Amino acid sequence: MSRAPHERNSRLDPLFESILAAEDRDRCPLASPVISFQDSDESSYLSSIETAAVSSISLERRGVYHGEWAVLEPSLLPRHLARGDEAMDDARYEAMLVDRWHACRPIVLHGIVRPFLAEFVDEIASRDALRDELSKPGGLRRFLFEHEADLDPAFRALAKRASLFDRERDIERVFLESFAPNGRGKPIEDLWLKSAWLSTHDDDASLRLRFSFGSERDDDASRDVVRQRVIGDLAERLLPETSVITGHPALVPLLEKFCGEPVLFTQHIAYWNAKSGGALFHHDAFAEDALDDGSWRQLGVCYVQLTGSTAWLALSLDDLVLRVREFVDALTEGEMPWVKAQLCEGPRAPIGFGFERLVQLVHDTAACANELALPGQGILFALVNRGPEFTSFLADAGHAFVLAAGDAILLPNRGLFATCMHSVFCAGDETGYSLSLAMRPNREAPEEIEAKTARGRRAARSREHD
Ligand SMILES: [Fe+2]
């Protein structure tokens, strides 16, 4: 006779139990819990993991080992360690998600787009071949040529040469013009698609295809809603599977509930995360915190996994400040002495100053948040991207998630200091295909608001010269 999970797990390892039961462990409702382990752990800890694990992942990114994770099935855990979702009704669940959204914490929705994948099975099946094509010289232009009929008559690829923003990673960029009806009646000529490697590492074949317009970086946060809408139209013609997000009957209303208004999906990116690849810690935010009253900022990013699997560390900037501090406090108490030595001691130590100053920095909340919001987390880069120690520490604090095909992760984002930090790994050997769409308010910004952006300033300058 089979026993109930709580009986089966009646002699759980105390460390396993304390990690999962910790009051401050982050718990995204209905997201599968993740816990870290290493082969040298106590056998009782490993056997406790085995009682509830449904899969395990060895994490490695660009030659750096980040440890081992086990994904747990809550129904196999005793009730006090499970997520406790059984008694949760829809209203309570949604309220918890709304709270997470406003706290800039990640929201994982397992299986939310799975029912719609069958509709795009042919498109999704062809994306491995598209990745291969994009990795070759001229591959992007050939892809656009093959899809001329899908673009016509609203869009046309332009022959003019496009310079590459990042000569090491960018593969190809092609400009397009739009005659779409929402283009205010005259062509928009500065739309572009770009194929790029995610890194320069020899073992990382991860690649992305980005849809945008105007000046790269300066216009990424543009409030030009007309162009942002045209980008959405262009992406759906070339990658029709984007509608698993944009046409989702439950996801879109949920996002609009979080945001309190209709949402525009734009700045599409198709990702192929390959073995040993992924993204280092970063945020998707722009310096919009102090710009106007906040009602025109980017709202966040929606990422869906369509094939393969990715492993994520994701947490609000505020939570990352607290976790970095806890980790440094543990080093102060003598834990993991090799980490302290490698980060802070010796002429080649990446932190760049002594441990005492690091302690001061992480105990100054504003200074630490400032540092983490810098591109590449400034002086804290080596600490937050440190594997396996810091990665395992964050996983045990509840900030790890594993996405399979059909899963989504939502990354709220309202500015540099109200954003969700994230770090991505390819989980397994398969190159996974995914889509990432930014969300913005679906309304036109008044001229004085648009004037504060780079595009607005350029437009004003050109009017002066007319
Ligand atoms: Fe990102």
Tab-separated table of C-alpha atoms and ligand atoms in Angstrom:
chain	number	residue	atom	x	y	z
A	1	MET	CA	0.000	0.000	0.000
A	2	SER	CA	1.392	3.409	-0.900
A	3	ARG	CA	1.883	5.866	1.896
A	4	ALA	CA	0.915	9.525	1.981
A	5	PRO	CA	3.765	11.889	1.103
A	6	HIS	CA	4.075	13.238	4.653
A	7	GLU	CA	4.520	9.660	5.973
A	8	ARG	CA	6.976	8.765	3.281
A	9	ASN	CA	9.003	11.874	4.171
A	10	SER	CA	8.664	11.563	7.936
A	11	ARG	CA	12.436	11.464	8.451
A	12	LEU	CA	13.496	14.321	6.258
A	13	ASP	CA	16.987	15.725	6.512
A	14	PRO	CA	16.959	18.807	8.809
A	15	LEU	CA	18.917	20.937	6.325
A	16	PHE	CA	16.513	20.027	3.481
A	17	GLU	CA	13.606	20.872	5.729
A	18	SER	CA	15.104	24.156	6.950
A	19	ILE	CA	15.831	25.353	3.393
A	20	LEU	CA	12.296	24.694	2.171
A	21	ALA	CA	10.589	25.924	5.333
A	22	ALA	CA	12.610	29.150	5.680
A	23	GLU	CA	10.266	32.073	6.321
A	24	ASP	CA	12.073	34.342	3.900
A	25	ARG	CA	12.333	31.802	1.067
A	26	ASP	CA	10.684	33.321	-2.008
A	27	ARG	CA	7.609	31.362	-3.079
A	28	CYS	CA	6.021	32.098	-6.405
A	29	PRO	CA	2.610	30.413	-6.124
A	30	LEU	CA	2.245	27.292	-8.288
A	31	ALA	CA	5.896	27.464	-9.425
A	32	SER	CA	7.812	24.226	-8.906
A	33	PRO	CA	10.299	24.605	-6.035
A	34	VAL	CA	14.013	24.257	-6.785
A	35	ILE	CA	16.775	23.292	-4.338
A	36	SER	CA	20.533	23.049	-4.893
A	37	PHE	CA	22.735	20.083	-4.086
A	38	GLN	CA	26.174	18.666	-4.698
A	39	ASP	CA	27.253	15.056	-4.919
A	40	SER	CA	29.330	15.459	-1.754
A	41	ASP	CA	26.272	16.483	0.343
A	42	GLU	CA	25.193	14.274	3.293
A	43	SER	CA	23.396	11.152	2.108
A	44	SER	CA	20.330	12.067	4.196
A	45	TYR	CA	20.072	15.422	2.372
A	46	LEU	CA	20.393	13.735	-1.019
A	47	SER	CA	17.819	11.075	-0.143
A	48	SER	CA	15.367	13.732	1.028
A	49	ILE	CA	15.751	15.439	-2.345
A	50	GLU	CA	15.155	12.114	-4.099
A	51	THR	CA	11.802	11.665	-2.372
A	52	ALA	CA	10.366	14.725	-4.127
A	53	ALA	CA	12.599	15.454	-7.146
A	54	VAL	CA	11.132	15.182	-10.627
A	55	SER	CA	14.263	16.300	-12.474
A	56	SER	CA	17.774	17.541	-11.870
A	57	ILE	CA	19.974	19.924	-13.819
A	58	SER	CA	23.703	20.477	-13.919
A	59	LEU	CA	24.320	24.172	-14.558
A	60	GLU	CA	27.214	25.355	-16.660
A	61	ARG	CA	27.504	28.596	-18.601
A	62	ARG	CA	30.418	29.556	-20.802
A	63	GLY	CA	32.910	27.372	-18.984
A	64	VAL	CA	31.747	28.310	-15.462
A	65	TYR	CA	30.159	25.603	-13.343
A	66	HIS	CA	27.101	26.826	-11.411
A	67	GLY	CA	26.144	23.706	-9.467
A	68	GLU	CA	23.273	21.212	-9.444
A	69	TRP	CA	19.568	21.888	-9.002
A	70	ALA	CA	16.707	19.549	-8.275
A	71	VAL	CA	13.164	20.483	-9.316
A	72	LEU	CA	10.695	19.267	-6.690
A	73	GLU	CA	7.101	18.129	-7.046
A	74	PRO	CA	5.096	19.779	-4.252
A	75	SER	CA	2.623	16.892	-3.983
A	76	LEU	CA	5.526	14.663	-2.926
A	77	LEU	CA	6.510	16.998	-0.097
A	78	PRO	CA	4.936	17.042	3.351
A	79	ARG	CA	2.272	19.693	3.585
A	80	HIS	CA	4.305	22.149	5.683
A	81	LEU	CA	7.031	22.186	3.015
A	82	ALA	CA	4.773	22.209	-0.039
A	83	ARG	CA	3.655	25.466	-1.535
A	84	GLY	CA	0.313	25.164	0.234
A	85	ASP	CA	-1.607	26.005	-2.899
A	86	GLU	CA	-4.317	23.386	-2.430
A	87	ALA	CA	-6.596	25.722	-0.525
A	88	MET	CA	-5.908	28.673	-2.779
A	89	ASP	CA	-8.813	29.859	-4.916
A	90	ASP	CA	-8.398	31.801	-8.161
A	91	ALA	CA	-8.961	35.167	-6.524
A	92	ARG	CA	-6.308	34.510	-3.862
A	93	TYR	CA	-3.866	33.239	-6.510
A	94	GLU	CA	-4.374	36.300	-8.672
A	95	ALA	CA	-3.996	38.630	-5.688
A	96	MET	CA	-0.668	36.995	-4.835
A	97	LEU	CA	0.520	37.456	-8.411
A	98	VAL	CA	-0.539	41.116	-8.413
A	99	ASP	CA	1.492	41.643	-5.231
A	100	ARG	CA	4.522	40.003	-6.835
A	101	TRP	CA	4.130	42.122	-9.959
A	102	HIS	CA	4.114	45.386	-7.990
A	103	ALA	CA	7.086	44.206	-5.907
A	104	CYS	CA	8.991	43.525	-9.190
A	105	ARG	CA	9.263	39.835	-8.309
A	106	PRO	CA	9.204	37.269	-11.136
A	107	ILE	CA	6.023	35.346	-11.908
A	108	VAL	CA	6.322	31.841	-13.321
A	109	LEU	CA	3.292	30.371	-15.096
A	110	HIS	CA	3.967	26.717	-15.830
A	111	GLY	CA	2.220	25.406	-18.940
A	112	ILE	CA	0.295	28.614	-19.666
A	113	VAL	CA	1.004	28.639	-23.424
A	114	ARG	CA	1.211	24.829	-23.817
A	115	PRO	CA	-2.389	24.464	-25.138
A	116	PHE	CA	-1.554	26.854	-28.005
A	117	LEU	CA	1.725	25.312	-29.165
A	118	ALA	CA	-0.021	22.731	-31.387
A	119	GLU	CA	-1.448	25.534	-33.513
A	120	PHE	CA	2.095	26.605	-34.436
A	121	VAL	CA	3.745	23.209	-34.518
A	122	ASP	CA	5.137	23.687	-38.047
A	123	GLU	CA	6.546	27.147	-37.340
A	124	ILE	CA	8.124	26.030	-34.080
A	125	ALA	CA	9.562	22.906	-35.727
A	126	SER	CA	11.244	25.097	-38.348
A	127	ARG	CA	13.042	27.341	-35.839
A	128	ASP	CA	16.114	25.127	-35.431
A	129	ALA	CA	16.720	25.512	-39.155
A	130	LEU	CA	16.147	29.273	-38.849
A	131	ARG	CA	18.808	29.454	-36.123
A	132	ASP	CA	21.267	27.673	-38.410
A	133	GLU	CA	20.406	29.991	-41.278
A	134	LEU	CA	20.782	33.139	-39.148
A	135	SER	CA	24.228	32.009	-38.002
A	136	LYS	CA	25.492	32.179	-41.602
A	137	PRO	CA	26.484	35.353	-43.485
A	138	GLY	CA	23.450	36.786	-45.291
A	139	GLY	CA	21.088	34.399	-43.494
A	140	LEU	CA	18.825	37.140	-42.130
A	141	ARG	CA	18.374	38.768	-45.546
A	142	ARG	CA	17.597	35.346	-47.063
A	143	PHE	CA	14.992	34.728	-44.339
A	144	LEU	CA	13.325	38.066	-45.160
A	145	PHE	CA	13.443	37.301	-48.890
A	146	GLU	CA	11.746	33.932	-48.310
A	147	HIS	CA	9.003	35.718	-46.355
A	148	GLU	CA	8.480	38.530	-48.849
A	149	ALA	CA	4.879	37.444	-49.398
A	150	ASP	CA	4.160	37.652	-45.654
A	151	LEU	CA	5.613	41.158	-45.522
A	152	ASP	CA	4.005	42.500	-48.676
A	153	PRO	CA	2.508	45.092	-49.044
A	154	ALA	CA	2.951	46.503	-45.525
A	155	PHE	CA	6.720	45.976	-45.170
A	156	ARG	CA	9.737	45.850	-47.444
A	157	ALA	CA	13.362	45.001	-46.660
A	158	LEU	CA	15.690	47.829	-47.670
A	159	ALA	CA	18.911	47.270	-49.573
A	160	LYS	CA	20.875	49.934	-47.642
A	161	ARG	CA	23.764	48.703	-45.534
A	162	ALA	CA	23.211	48.686	-41.788
A	163	SER	CA	26.160	49.141	-39.440
A	164	LEU	CA	26.624	46.669	-36.593
A	165	PHE	CA	26.315	47.985	-33.034
A	166	ASP	CA	28.416	45.242	-31.428
A	167	ARG	CA	30.998	44.066	-33.950
A	168	GLU	CA	31.998	41.052	-31.851
A	169	ARG	CA	28.535	39.563	-31.373
A	170	ASP	CA	26.277	41.040	-34.058
A	171	ILE	CA	25.950	38.888	-37.162
A	172	GLU	CA	23.693	40.877	-39.490
A	173	ARG	CA	21.238	43.767	-39.423
A	174	VAL	CA	18.664	44.585	-42.079
A	175	PHE	CA	16.555	47.745	-42.292
A	176	LEU	CA	12.920	47.575	-43.337
A	177	GLU	CA	10.342	50.150	-44.232
A	178	SER	CA	6.719	50.028	-43.282
A	179	PHE	CA	3.657	51.180	-45.151
A	180	ALA	CA	1.413	49.786	-42.441
A	181	PRO	CA	-1.853	51.708	-42.010
A	182	ASN	CA	-0.933	52.628	-38.443
A	183	GLY	CA	2.253	54.269	-39.705
A	184	ARG	CA	0.597	57.726	-39.867
A	185	GLY	CA	0.302	57.524	-43.646
A	186	LYS	CA	3.983	57.880	-44.509
A	187	PRO	CA	6.619	55.161	-44.638
A	188	ILE	CA	8.712	54.404	-41.579
A	189	GLU	CA	12.193	53.599	-42.813
A	190	ASP	CA	14.150	52.867	-39.669
A	191	LEU	CA	12.748	49.483	-38.617
A	192	TRP	CA	15.366	46.752	-38.319
A	193	LEU	CA	15.979	43.124	-37.538
A	194	LYS	CA	19.263	41.931	-36.123
A	195	SER	CA	20.776	38.496	-35.622
A	196	ALA	CA	23.464	38.236	-32.941
A	197	TRP	CA	25.394	35.759	-30.842
A	198	LEU	CA	24.707	36.000	-27.118
A	199	SER	CA	28.406	35.837	-26.301
A	200	THR	CA	31.821	35.513	-27.865
A	201	HIS	CA	32.579	32.280	-26.001
A	202	ASP	CA	33.645	29.437	-28.307
A	203	ASP	CA	31.393	26.869	-26.598
A	204	ASP	CA	28.260	29.032	-26.645
A	205	ALA	CA	26.144	28.808	-29.806
A	206	SER	CA	23.265	30.827	-28.275
A	207	LEU	CA	21.765	33.282	-30.744
A	208	ARG	CA	19.009	35.858	-30.826
A	209	LEU	CA	16.907	37.672	-33.415
A	210	ARG	CA	15.803	41.144	-32.383
A	211	PHE	CA	13.056	43.382	-33.822
A	212	SER	CA	13.383	47.095	-33.212
A	213	PHE	CA	13.715	50.544	-34.793
A	214	GLY	CA	15.746	53.716	-34.777
A	215	SER	CA	18.988	54.098	-32.921
A	216	GLU	CA	20.024	50.983	-31.031
A	217	ARG	CA	20.117	51.543	-27.242
A	218	ASP	CA	18.942	55.229	-27.463
A	219	ASP	CA	15.541	54.227	-28.881
A	220	ASP	CA	15.101	50.921	-27.056
A	221	ALA	CA	12.815	52.657	-24.554
A	222	SER	CA	11.180	54.959	-27.102
A	223	ARG	CA	7.620	56.092	-26.319
A	224	ASP	CA	6.892	56.285	-30.058
A	225	VAL	CA	3.882	54.003	-29.805
A	226	VAL	CA	3.273	54.068	-33.572
A	227	ARG	CA	6.667	52.482	-34.264
A	228	GLN	CA	6.327	50.161	-31.275
A	229	ARG	CA	3.002	48.915	-32.721
A	230	VAL	CA	4.532	48.456	-36.171
A	231	ILE	CA	7.290	46.307	-34.627
A	232	GLY	CA	4.606	44.038	-33.157
A	233	ASP	CA	2.933	43.735	-36.561
A	234	LEU	CA	6.252	42.940	-38.270
A	235	ALA	CA	7.197	40.289	-35.692
A	236	GLU	CA	3.823	38.525	-35.968
A	237	ARG	CA	4.154	38.286	-39.757
A	238	LEU	CA	7.616	36.729	-39.553
A	239	LEU	CA	7.149	34.699	-36.352
A	240	PRO	CA	3.397	33.948	-36.181
A	241	GLU	CA	3.939	31.938	-32.987
A	242	THR	CA	4.298	35.241	-31.093
A	243	SER	CA	0.516	35.120	-30.889
A	244	VAL	CA	0.784	32.393	-28.216
A	245	ILE	CA	1.485	35.472	-26.048
A	246	THR	CA	-0.269	38.350	-27.796
A	247	GLY	CA	-3.464	36.399	-28.477
A	248	HIS	CA	-3.558	34.429	-25.238
A	249	PRO	CA	-7.105	34.532	-23.826
A	250	ALA	CA	-5.990	34.388	-20.185
A	251	LEU	CA	-2.422	35.722	-20.159
A	252	VAL	CA	-3.212	39.053	-21.823
A	253	PRO	CA	-6.080	39.917	-19.416
A	254	LEU	CA	-3.842	38.888	-16.501
A	255	LEU	CA	-1.033	41.182	-17.680
A	256	GLU	CA	-3.522	43.990	-18.213
A	257	LYS	CA	-4.827	43.480	-14.708
A	258	PHE	CA	-1.263	43.795	-13.368
A	259	CYS	CA	-0.653	46.919	-15.427
A	260	GLY	CA	-4.086	48.457	-14.974
A	261	GLU	CA	-4.464	49.209	-18.675
A	262	PRO	CA	-4.204	47.737	-22.196
A	263	VAL	CA	-0.706	46.499	-22.931
A	264	LEU	CA	1.277	46.754	-26.161
A	265	PHE	CA	3.732	43.927	-26.900
A	266	THR	CA	6.847	45.119	-28.700
A	267	GLN	CA	10.656	44.900	-29.019
A	268	HIS	CA	10.353	41.189	-29.785
A	269	ILE	CA	13.373	38.921	-29.374
A	270	ALA	CA	13.557	35.278	-30.446
A	271	TYR	CA	16.155	33.384	-28.412
A	272	TRP	CA	17.955	30.141	-29.024
A	273	ASN	CA	19.665	29.278	-25.736
A	274	ALA	CA	22.245	26.601	-26.531
A	275	LYS	CA	24.104	24.203	-24.274
A	276	SER	CA	26.532	26.096	-22.035
A	277	GLY	CA	24.872	29.375	-23.020
A	278	GLY	CA	22.391	31.807	-21.556
A	279	ALA	CA	22.569	35.313	-20.127
A	280	LEU	CA	24.601	36.692	-17.229
A	281	PHE	CA	22.753	38.620	-14.500
A	282	HIS	CA	21.081	41.701	-15.923
A	283	HIS	CA	17.876	43.716	-15.885
A	284	ASP	CA	15.798	44.878	-18.836
A	285	ALA	CA	15.262	48.343	-17.351
A	286	PHE	CA	15.871	51.817	-18.678
A	287	ALA	CA	16.664	54.986	-16.745
A	288	GLU	CA	12.984	55.858	-16.496
A	289	ASP	CA	12.622	56.069	-12.714
A	290	ALA	CA	12.688	59.855	-12.558
A	291	LEU	CA	11.285	60.535	-16.016
A	292	ASP	CA	7.819	62.205	-15.909
A	293	ASP	CA	5.123	60.758	-13.657
A	294	GLY	CA	5.948	57.149	-14.469
A	295	SER	CA	2.874	56.483	-16.549
A	296	TRP	CA	4.838	56.042	-19.809
A	297	ARG	CA	7.494	53.618	-18.651
A	298	GLN	CA	8.090	50.167	-19.985
A	299	LEU	CA	5.989	47.785	-17.886
A	300	GLY	CA	7.947	44.560	-18.033
A	301	VAL	CA	8.898	41.602	-20.172
A	302	CYS	CA	7.065	38.371	-20.940
A	303	TYR	CA	9.260	35.394	-21.866
A	304	VAL	CA	7.876	32.070	-23.069
A	305	GLN	CA	9.744	28.819	-23.640
A	306	LEU	CA	8.589	27.120	-26.848
A	307	THR	CA	11.089	24.231	-27.046
A	308	GLY	CA	13.837	22.956	-24.755
A	309	SER	CA	14.318	24.181	-21.216
A	310	THR	CA	15.983	27.080	-19.414
A	311	ALA	CA	17.008	27.567	-15.800
A	312	TRP	CA	16.561	30.998	-14.231
A	313	LEU	CA	17.630	32.995	-11.254
A	314	ALA	CA	15.133	35.838	-11.008
A	315	LEU	CA	14.410	38.248	-8.171
A	316	SER	CA	13.588	41.894	-7.571
A	317	LEU	CA	16.475	44.334	-7.303
A	318	ASP	CA	15.463	44.916	-3.656
A	319	ASP	CA	15.657	41.170	-2.953
A	320	LEU	CA	19.026	40.920	-4.678
A	321	VAL	CA	20.399	43.677	-2.430
A	322	LEU	CA	19.301	41.648	0.616
A	323	ARG	CA	20.699	38.360	-0.750
A	324	VAL	CA	24.069	39.899	-1.658
A	325	ARG	CA	24.257	41.269	1.900
A	326	GLU	CA	23.366	37.895	3.463
A	327	PHE	CA	25.963	36.179	1.296
A	328	VAL	CA	28.703	38.667	2.239
A	329	ASP	CA	27.679	38.332	5.912
A	330	ALA	CA	28.176	34.558	5.601
A	331	LEU	CA	31.644	35.193	4.178
A	332	THR	CA	32.352	37.526	7.120
A	333	GLU	CA	31.431	34.707	9.491
A	334	GLY	CA	34.046	32.502	7.859
A	335	GLU	CA	31.885	30.448	5.502
A	336	MET	CA	33.339	29.622	2.064
A	337	PRO	CA	36.768	31.225	2.766
A	338	TRP	CA	37.931	30.468	-0.778
A	339	VAL	CA	35.170	32.715	-2.201
A	340	LYS	CA	36.267	35.685	-0.089
A	341	ALA	CA	39.904	35.074	-1.078
A	342	GLN	CA	39.147	34.727	-4.774
A	343	LEU	CA	36.848	37.778	-4.937
A	344	CYS	CA	38.761	40.259	-2.783
A	345	GLU	CA	42.355	39.222	-2.168
A	346	GLY	CA	45.364	39.549	-4.427
A	347	PRO	CA	46.145	41.868	-7.338
A	348	ARG	CA	43.873	39.987	-9.757
A	349	ALA	CA	40.859	39.805	-7.431
A	350	PRO	CA	37.810	40.907	-9.483
A	351	ILE	CA	36.094	42.953	-6.755
A	352	GLY	CA	38.930	45.494	-7.037
A	353	PHE	CA	39.008	46.529	-3.392
A	354	GLY	CA	39.350	44.831	-0.031
A	355	PHE	CA	36.710	42.806	1.770
A	356	GLU	CA	36.110	45.567	4.360
A	357	ARG	CA	34.925	47.945	1.640
A	358	LEU	CA	32.765	45.231	0.126
A	359	VAL	CA	31.069	44.752	3.531
A	360	GLN	CA	30.485	48.524	3.747
A	361	LEU	CA	29.059	48.627	0.227
A	362	VAL	CA	26.563	45.808	0.694
A	363	HIS	CA	25.360	47.280	4.006
A	364	ASP	CA	24.581	50.594	2.309
A	365	THR	CA	21.249	49.732	0.648
A	366	ALA	CA	21.195	52.668	-1.779
A	367	ALA	CA	24.852	52.252	-2.804
A	368	CYS	CA	24.414	48.502	-3.271
A	369	ALA	CA	21.241	48.984	-5.371
A	370	ASN	CA	23.073	51.611	-7.443
A	371	GLU	CA	25.912	49.204	-8.085
A	372	LEU	CA	23.597	46.305	-9.009
A	373	ALA	CA	21.616	48.536	-11.395
A	374	LEU	CA	24.786	49.404	-13.343
A	375	PRO	CA	25.389	47.518	-16.604
A	376	GLY	CA	27.022	44.261	-15.529
A	377	GLN	CA	26.364	45.105	-11.831
A	378	GLY	CA	29.542	47.231	-11.631
A	379	ILE	CA	31.966	46.059	-8.996
A	380	LEU	CA	29.530	43.325	-7.874
A	381	PHE	CA	29.628	41.507	-11.222
A	382	ALA	CA	32.004	38.783	-10.044
A	383	LEU	CA	29.931	38.150	-6.915
A	384	VAL	CA	26.467	37.898	-8.467
A	385	ASN	CA	27.700	35.769	-11.371
A	386	ARG	CA	29.733	33.560	-9.052
A	387	GLY	CA	29.036	29.879	-9.500
A	388	PRO	CA	28.328	27.558	-7.911
A	389	GLU	CA	28.303	29.238	-4.487
A	390	PHE	CA	26.156	32.330	-5.111
A	391	THR	CA	23.949	30.556	-7.662
A	392	SER	CA	23.210	27.756	-5.161
A	393	PHE	CA	22.627	30.323	-2.390
A	394	LEU	CA	19.992	32.107	-4.490
A	395	ALA	CA	18.381	28.816	-5.541
A	396	ASP	CA	17.986	27.764	-1.902
A	397	ALA	CA	16.480	31.170	-1.127
A	398	GLY	CA	13.676	30.404	-3.610
A	399	HIS	CA	14.875	32.509	-6.533
A	400	ALA	CA	15.450	29.608	-8.980
A	401	PHE	CA	12.992	28.474	-11.649
A	402	VAL	CA	13.123	25.937	-14.440
A	403	LEU	CA	11.036	26.557	-17.556
A	404	ALA	CA	9.951	23.822	-19.960
A	405	ALA	CA	8.160	24.178	-23.299
A	406	GLY	CA	4.854	25.938	-22.689
A	407	ASP	CA	6.001	27.824	-19.559
A	408	ALA	CA	6.231	31.597	-19.161
A	409	ILE	CA	8.104	33.921	-16.841
A	410	LEU	CA	7.011	37.525	-16.324
A	411	LEU	CA	9.655	40.088	-15.391
A	412	PRO	CA	8.126	43.339	-14.073
A	413	ASN	CA	10.136	46.419	-14.878
A	414	ARG	CA	9.431	50.105	-14.237
A	415	GLY	CA	12.916	51.621	-14.172
A	416	LEU	CA	16.460	50.991	-12.969
A	417	PHE	CA	15.419	50.769	-9.318
A	418	ALA	CA	12.122	48.933	-9.736
A	419	THR	CA	13.049	45.958	-11.836
A	420	CYS	CA	13.417	42.206	-11.830
A	421	MET	CA	17.042	41.032	-12.096
A	422	HIS	CA	17.588	37.750	-13.931
A	423	SER	CA	20.234	35.300	-15.053
A	424	VAL	CA	19.539	32.515	-17.576
A	425	PHE	CA	21.089	29.100	-18.231
A	426	CYS	CA	20.354	26.490	-20.865
A	427	ALA	CA	18.996	23.469	-18.998
A	428	GLY	CA	20.144	20.311	-20.729
A	429	ASP	CA	21.741	19.607	-24.098
A	430	GLU	CA	18.904	20.744	-26.356
A	431	THR	CA	19.023	24.235	-27.873
A	432	GLY	CA	15.757	25.749	-26.690
A	433	TYR	CA	13.689	28.259	-28.667
A	434	SER	CA	11.885	31.039	-26.831
A	435	LEU	CA	10.311	34.458	-27.284
A	436	SER	CA	10.718	37.581	-25.194
A	437	LEU	CA	8.320	40.507	-25.631
A	438	ALA	CA	8.486	43.854	-23.875
A	439	MET	CA	5.272	45.468	-22.659
A	440	ARG	CA	4.447	49.157	-22.835
A	441	PRO	CA	1.266	51.215	-22.322
A	442	ASN	CA	-0.801	50.875	-25.496
A	443	ARG	CA	-1.450	54.588	-25.954
A	444	GLU	CA	0.262	57.494	-27.639
A	445	ALA	CA	2.489	59.623	-25.453
A	446	PRO	CA	1.794	63.373	-25.541
A	447	GLU	CA	4.406	65.397	-27.420
A	448	GLU	CA	5.991	66.766	-24.225
A	449	ILE	CA	6.515	63.200	-22.949
A	450	GLU	CA	7.879	61.942	-26.267
A	451	ALA	CA	10.181	65.003	-26.357
A	452	LYS	CA	12.075	63.625	-23.337
A	453	THR	CA	13.249	60.578	-25.265
A	454	ALA	CA	16.214	60.398	-27.630
A	455	ARG	CA	13.877	60.052	-30.620
A	456	GLY	CA	11.851	63.051	-29.431
A	457	ARG	CA	15.003	65.176	-29.074
A	458	ARG	CA	16.173	64.192	-32.559
A	459	ALA	CA	12.770	65.019	-34.031
A	460	ALA	CA	12.829	68.452	-32.339
A	461	ARG	CA	16.328	69.135	-33.703
A	462	SER	CA	15.269	68.194	-37.231
A	463	ARG	CA	12.225	70.499	-36.968
A	464	GLU	CA	14.571	73.354	-35.971
A	465	HIS	CA	16.621	72.733	-39.107
A	466	ASP	CA	13.603	72.575	-41.432
B	1	FE	FE	16.499	40.020	-19.927
